[in-house]
XYZ file of C-alpha atoms in Angstrom:
451
model
C 8.105 1.115 -2.602
C 6.284 -2.244 -2.203
C 5.231 -3.759 1.065
C 7.913 -6.478 0.736
C 10.584 -3.867 0.183
C 9.451 -1.963 3.251
C 9.674 -5.157 5.356
C 13.388 -5.839 4.470
C 13.985 -9.588 3.714
C 16.426 -10.478 6.524
C 16.618 -14.054 7.848
C 14.068 -13.363 10.657
C 11.753 -11.666 8.103
C 12.037 -14.731 5.860
C 10.790 -16.798 8.734
C 7.944 -14.356 9.187
C 6.869 -14.578 5.606
C 6.965 -18.417 5.462
C 4.965 -18.645 8.676
C 2.538 -16.002 7.473
C 1.935 -17.826 4.243
C 1.149 -21.095 5.979
C -1.233 -19.387 8.402
C -2.923 -17.563 5.328
C -3.705 -20.951 3.747
C -4.923 -22.334 7.099
C -7.193 -19.292 7.585
C -8.719 -19.748 4.092
C -9.528 -23.354 4.867
C -11.003 -22.506 8.201
C -13.088 -19.819 6.520
C -14.607 -22.416 4.187
C -15.643 -24.586 7.124
C -16.989 -21.677 9.146
C -19.045 -20.423 6.192
C -20.322 -23.781 5.089
C -21.273 -25.080 8.596
C -22.758 -21.783 9.732
C -24.900 -21.447 6.591
C -26.113 -25.082 6.934
C -27.075 -24.542 10.546
C -29.029 -21.352 9.824
C -30.732 -22.637 6.748
C -31.747 -25.952 8.511
C -33.030 -24.253 11.675
C -33.852 -20.644 10.607
C -32.872 -19.787 14.150
C -30.479 -16.918 15.006
C -29.967 -18.522 18.438
C -28.874 -21.847 16.982
C -26.599 -20.060 14.550
C -25.122 -17.933 17.364
C -24.565 -20.904 19.611
C -22.148 -22.260 16.988
C -20.003 -19.165 17.588
C -20.389 -19.478 21.333
C -18.847 -23.057 21.288
C -16.091 -21.783 18.933
C -15.016 -19.172 21.388
C -15.864 -20.310 24.923
C -12.932 -22.771 25.212
C -10.504 -20.094 24.092
C -11.660 -17.835 26.881
C -11.215 -20.538 29.448
C -7.833 -21.714 28.197
C -6.262 -18.357 27.227
C -4.310 -17.731 30.497
C -2.935 -21.290 30.523
C -2.168 -21.143 26.859
C -0.301 -17.832 27.284
C 1.785 -19.163 30.112
C 2.719 -22.331 28.246
C 3.548 -20.344 25.159
C 6.139 -18.389 27.135
C 7.590 -21.698 28.427
C 7.434 -23.670 25.154
C 8.975 -23.276 21.707
C 6.371 -21.055 20.080
C 6.686 -22.821 16.769
C 5.648 -26.128 18.536
C 2.710 -24.412 20.050
C 1.519 -23.346 16.639
C 2.082 -26.755 15.277
C -0.116 -28.189 18.096
C -2.767 -25.688 17.315
C -2.854 -26.518 13.546
C -2.884 -30.275 14.141
C -5.739 -29.973 16.735
C -7.816 -27.814 14.453
C -7.154 -30.314 11.593
C -8.411 -33.092 13.739
C -11.532 -31.138 14.623
C -12.283 -30.684 10.949
C -11.809 -34.411 10.317
C -14.410 -35.096 13.047
C -16.946 -32.724 11.405
C -16.056 -34.296 8.026
C -16.953 -37.733 9.486
C -20.300 -36.435 10.854
C -21.297 -34.868 7.488
C -20.182 -37.950 5.556
C -22.302 -40.143 7.912
C -25.296 -37.860 7.425
C -24.977 -37.943 3.598
C -25.018 -41.775 3.723
C -28.069 -41.817 5.958
C -26.221 -43.252 8.966
C -27.269 -40.303 11.215
C -29.627 -37.471 11.042
C -27.328 -34.453 11.522
C -28.621 -31.729 13.932
C -27.071 -28.314 14.797
C -25.959 -29.591 18.199
C -23.805 -32.279 16.520
C -21.371 -29.511 15.510
C -20.905 -28.072 18.946
C -18.485 -30.495 20.503
C -16.008 -30.879 17.526
C -16.084 -27.065 17.161
C -15.210 -26.715 20.917
C -12.540 -29.339 20.562
C -10.886 -27.404 17.746
C -11.200 -24.219 19.711
C -9.174 -25.670 22.541
C -6.185 -26.055 20.329
C -6.951 -22.657 18.667
C -6.271 -20.996 22.057
C -2.562 -21.468 21.388
C -2.444 -20.362 17.708
C -2.687 -16.575 17.516
C -1.081 -15.787 20.954
C 1.987 -17.796 19.771
C 2.091 -16.076 16.373
C 1.742 -12.514 17.597
C 4.234 -13.138 20.524
C 6.722 -14.269 17.877
C 6.228 -11.333 15.513
C 8.105 -9.082 17.904
C 11.142 -11.419 17.560
C 11.159 -11.422 13.804
C 10.106 -7.832 12.839
C 11.842 -4.545 13.776
C 9.793 -2.473 16.189
C 9.218 0.301 13.597
C 7.592 -2.181 11.232
C 5.245 -3.896 13.683
C 2.205 -2.061 12.304
C 2.971 -3.319 8.756
C 3.603 -6.886 10.017
C 0.448 -6.996 11.993
C -1.475 -5.591 8.974
C -0.277 -8.601 7.023
C -2.086 -10.816 9.529
C -5.204 -8.785 8.725
C -4.446 -9.303 4.928
C -4.755 -13.054 5.578
C -8.089 -12.462 7.328
C -9.318 -10.200 4.546
C -8.243 -12.730 1.824
C -10.187 -15.444 3.687
C -13.297 -13.246 3.839
C -13.103 -12.642 0.066
C -12.211 -16.120 -1.162
C -13.750 -18.437 1.421
C -17.444 -17.606 0.781
C -16.862 -17.775 -3.025
C -15.014 -21.134 -2.846
C -17.371 -22.524 -0.252
C -20.478 -21.516 -2.225
C -19.035 -23.137 -5.398
C -18.018 -26.310 -3.535
C -21.298 -26.606 -1.760
C -23.214 -26.425 -5.105
C -20.931 -28.987 -6.742
C -19.663 -31.413 -4.110
C -21.445 -30.395 -1.012
C -20.171 -29.643 2.459
C -17.903 -32.753 2.306
C -15.934 -31.029 -0.418
C -15.509 -27.839 1.677
C -14.267 -29.819 4.672
C -11.795 -31.692 2.402
C -10.192 -28.524 1.330
C -9.931 -27.332 4.881
C -8.054 -30.519 5.837
C -5.541 -29.846 2.991
C -5.017 -26.278 4.269
C -4.045 -27.432 7.723
C -1.539 -29.796 6.146
C 0.055 -26.949 4.277
C 0.218 -24.818 7.400
C 1.985 -27.646 9.234
C 4.539 -28.147 6.475
C 5.474 -24.397 6.469
C 5.990 -24.468 10.291
C 8.294 -27.531 9.906
C 10.407 -25.420 7.456
C 11.283 -22.698 10.007
C 12.738 -22.088 13.442
C 11.716 -19.272 15.814
C 14.200 -17.275 17.888
C 13.954 -17.409 21.724
C 12.829 -14.284 23.506
C 15.461 -12.303 25.429
C 15.003 -12.368 29.202
C 13.551 -9.264 30.849
C 13.324 -8.193 34.553
C 9.479 -8.386 34.483
C 9.554 -11.792 32.869
C 11.959 -13.245 35.354
C 9.961 -11.861 38.283
C 7.011 -13.971 37.293
C 8.946 -17.181 36.892
C 7.814 -20.081 39.108
C 4.682 -22.214 39.115
C 2.251 -22.115 36.188
C -0.293 -20.350 38.431
C 2.244 -17.659 39.410
C 3.183 -17.035 35.746
C -0.534 -16.833 34.834
C -0.964 -14.128 37.485
C 2.065 -12.267 36.210
C 0.322 -11.471 32.959
C -2.614 -9.846 34.742
C -0.386 -8.035 37.123
C 1.598 -6.482 34.330
C -1.468 -5.127 32.635
C -3.515 -4.080 35.768
C -0.600 -2.070 37.187
C -0.404 0.138 34.073
C -3.556 2.365 33.860
C -3.014 3.200 30.197
C -3.118 -0.416 29.192
C -6.155 -1.018 31.360
C -7.862 1.860 29.675
C -7.052 0.484 26.253
C -8.234 -2.945 27.270
C -11.627 -1.437 28.429
C -12.057 0.409 25.102
C -11.197 -2.822 23.217
C -13.738 -4.833 25.169
C -16.643 -2.619 24.155
C -15.280 -2.409 20.502
C -14.979 -6.228 20.215
C -18.505 -6.746 21.680
C -19.991 -4.426 19.043
C -17.985 -6.065 16.187
C -18.876 -9.652 17.293
C -22.631 -8.748 17.353
C -22.355 -7.207 13.922
C -20.542 -10.228 12.479
C -23.059 -12.641 14.053
C -26.149 -10.747 12.973
C -25.150 -9.830 9.386
C -25.998 -13.449 8.233
C -29.599 -13.492 9.455
C -29.991 -9.857 8.358
C -29.081 -10.759 4.751
C -30.802 -14.123 4.637
C -34.078 -12.321 5.743
C -34.390 -10.858 2.278
C -32.112 -12.869 -0.005
C -30.557 -16.361 -0.616
C -27.260 -17.959 0.445
C -25.520 -17.299 -2.901
C -26.156 -13.597 -2.488
C -24.890 -13.845 1.071
C -21.606 -15.282 -0.288
C -21.310 -12.350 -2.648
C -21.917 -9.853 0.098
C -19.358 -11.620 2.286
C -16.875 -11.485 -0.510
C -17.447 -7.844 -1.154
C -16.962 -7.179 2.586
C -13.757 -9.204 2.325
C -12.520 -6.918 -0.437
C -12.960 -4.064 2.031
C -11.044 -5.824 4.714
C -8.182 -6.725 2.302
C -7.931 -3.207 1.023
C -7.845 -1.918 4.587
C -5.080 -4.392 5.533
C -2.978 -3.783 2.414
C -3.359 -0.045 2.811
C -2.258 -0.314 6.434
C 0.659 -2.516 5.397
C 1.928 0.093 2.910
C 1.168 3.143 5.041
C 2.233 1.710 8.379
C -0.426 3.759 10.280
C -0.238 7.143 11.873
C 2.718 8.095 14.119
C 0.299 8.196 17.084
C -1.252 4.790 16.804
C -3.986 5.681 19.263
C -5.339 8.228 16.744
C -5.572 5.419 14.194
C -7.456 3.231 16.675
C -9.996 5.899 17.629
C -10.398 7.415 14.133
C -11.160 4.169 12.377
C -13.426 3.021 15.213
C -15.467 6.162 14.875
C -15.766 5.581 11.103
C -16.976 2.034 11.762
C -19.720 3.344 14.021
C -20.939 5.714 11.381
C -20.952 2.998 8.725
C -23.292 0.788 10.787
C -26.124 3.365 10.129
C -25.773 2.561 6.388
C -26.816 -1.067 6.736
C -30.141 -0.245 8.449
C -32.316 1.864 6.094
C -33.620 -0.835 3.743
C -33.098 -4.489 2.797
C -30.912 -3.652 -0.223
C -28.058 -5.871 -1.352
C -25.849 -3.048 -2.802
C -26.395 -0.964 0.344
C -25.575 -3.753 2.848
C -22.684 -4.895 0.747
C -21.195 -1.419 0.589
C -21.718 -0.928 4.359
C -20.160 -4.340 5.061
C -17.117 -3.488 2.926
C -16.575 -0.131 4.600
C -17.047 -1.528 8.088
C -14.445 -4.245 7.523
C -12.158 -1.762 5.863
C -11.753 0.059 9.199
C -10.961 -3.128 11.113
C -7.357 -3.945 9.908
C -5.932 -0.511 10.632
C -7.557 -0.450 14.069
C -6.487 -3.994 14.944
C -2.975 -3.665 13.650
C -2.481 -0.306 15.508
C -3.853 -1.776 18.734
C -1.743 -4.949 18.423
C 1.376 -2.875 17.809
C 0.900 -0.929 21.030
C 0.564 -4.019 23.057
C 3.622 -5.544 21.380
C 5.717 -2.482 22.044
C 4.699 -2.083 25.656
C 5.123 -5.693 26.812
C 8.571 -7.437 27.204
C 9.128 -10.248 24.674
C 9.383 -12.982 27.359
C 6.150 -11.864 28.900
C 4.199 -11.434 25.633
C 2.487 -14.855 25.824
C 1.245 -14.425 29.367
C 0.065 -10.768 29.060
C -1.260 -11.221 25.512
C -3.251 -14.283 26.639
C -4.818 -12.383 29.561
C -5.801 -9.544 27.191
C -7.084 -12.154 24.702
C -9.079 -13.992 27.387
C -10.836 -10.810 28.394
C -11.623 -9.695 24.854
C -12.584 -13.178 23.836
C -15.172 -13.227 26.654
C -17.151 -10.877 24.394
C -17.568 -13.455 21.676
C -19.419 -16.118 23.709
C -21.318 -13.327 25.423
C -22.305 -11.831 22.120
C -23.326 -15.336 20.950
C -25.590 -15.798 23.919
C -27.308 -12.455 23.718
C -27.589 -12.072 19.876
C -30.331 -14.746 19.523
C -32.585 -13.333 22.308
C -32.005 -9.795 21.113
C -33.000 -10.633 17.592
C -35.491 -13.471 17.917
C -37.285 -12.467 21.159
C -36.984 -8.725 21.354
C -36.245 -6.539 18.272
C -37.593 -8.810 15.495
C -41.012 -9.192 17.167
C -41.011 -5.451 17.878
C -40.331 -4.632 14.218
C -42.909 -7.104 12.869
C -46.258 -5.887 11.525
C -48.174 -4.529 14.495
C -45.143 -4.844 16.773
C -44.078 -2.401 19.510
C -41.758 -0.417 17.232
C -43.625 -0.753 13.982
C -45.299 2.673 14.336
C -42.043 4.497 15.110
C -38.851 2.866 13.827
C -40.940 0.881 11.326
C -41.810 4.033 9.551
C -38.139 4.690 8.957
C -36.864 1.223 8.346
C -39.865 -0.803 7.303
C -41.313 -3.860 9.032
C -40.899 -7.541 8.618
C -38.034 -10.108 8.839
C -34.626 -8.538 9.375
C -35.827 -5.118 10.337
C -35.289 -5.812 14.142
C -31.687 -6.534 13.369
C -31.423 -3.291 11.441
C -32.503 -1.454 14.687
C -29.776 -3.461 16.526
C -27.169 -2.112 14.096
C -28.245 1.486 14.780
C -27.977 0.894 18.501
C -24.486 -0.689 17.969
C -23.406 2.373 15.970
C -24.363 4.686 18.827
C -22.560 2.557 21.340
C -19.453 2.628 19.130
C -19.422 6.396 18.863
C -19.892 6.719 22.642
C -17.018 4.360 23.247
C -14.701 6.523 21.127
C -15.839 9.651 22.953
C -15.135 8.189 26.408
C -11.736 6.866 25.266
C -10.641 10.269 23.852
C -11.574 12.010 27.133
C -9.525 9.514 29.197
C -6.098 11.110 29.895
C -4.462 7.773 30.767
C -5.319 6.366 27.374
C -4.787 9.545 25.429
C -1.234 9.913 26.977
C -0.333 6.105 27.001
C 2.647 6.490 24.671
C 4.180 9.400 26.689
C 3.539 7.791 30.132
C 4.518 4.144 29.365
C 7.927 3.563 27.714
C 8.406 0.847 25.061
C 9.670 -2.467 26.279
C 11.074 -3.586 22.976
C 14.538 -2.703 21.462
C 14.761 -1.128 18.006
C 16.423 -4.217 16.629
C 15.258 -7.831 16.737
C 17.513 -10.753 17.496
C 18.538 -13.306 14.925
C 17.084 -16.794 15.026
C 19.013 -19.578 16.887
């Protein structure tokens, strides 16, 4: 039975598929810009810190605005919130397009810091995008299929990781970064058109949701109160925070690790191979639906991801790093989809925006934090320690070699150990282990039809 057959094509499901397709195209375009701009910044500066700061400015506004965005999403029509997000992101891309075009014509001399403000501007609108989408999934998809539906969001991400580096690499070689940004602008246009084609159902009222009604500040606090009063969800949130920090550091440091021993074209190939792993993981999760106990899926795949990090460290080998990257990203979609499904099942539909935004704000804090520490960890600590004659050259250097990129390899080993420790602590926590038994589902078995 195909994935489409498993997710029965009812009217709400048709809305889900149209919306998902538009977001898939938008993510592909965003992936082109992220790859092209990130590669340009690193190759121009050869600084992990400058490269990581680009990520910091992409996530910091989302952290700040997440609680407000979640509250407004519960008040607004969620389709309009997604439209606002796509239009804002498209405008951000147009600003970057203008900067790159002006640089190509010699009107300005483009520096890494020129990208920070427009990236932050787009991130302000991006704060509304995924909370609105995931809060709407529960209204369109039956509860028993949430794992598969969330996996489809990961399919979009995996497809972007495969195609975006290949397309961006080809466009940069032929028409430059201007061509990459042009495609991204078109992708946002397609996403907006698909959103104009659909209507989202309104969430049914719940006791918890009505209790928090009032001022915007009161509703923002309600999202945190709902989570903090449930120890199982707090434990899951703590586990997720550590997992996201490790993942963000891996994603940030893989580029300087690879470019330390090869070129940007090979980096694109490795990124695409990694994307194949992510896509296979997402499609597999979509067909399988995940284990009956979704916590087992989260912890099991997280443990595998920790073990895989050890593969990327031994030597600067393209096949080895590509294989490790593919396996690492293969574990992400099942883990993310299972986790997302738990949150969606346990939170009332009319409280999803607020509670999900609080969770997102806390987990997103790890991205700018990772961006701030990645540069100093690599440039100032581990890379000098693993240089010829460095502090670790006589110990870890004998195992991993010395020179550019070897300090980042040590960081990967440390992150693998942290990941495995996080899994062990989570499994020994009874509140998290018994989450499903102690906290009843907030969602009904059937979803309402659209207005």
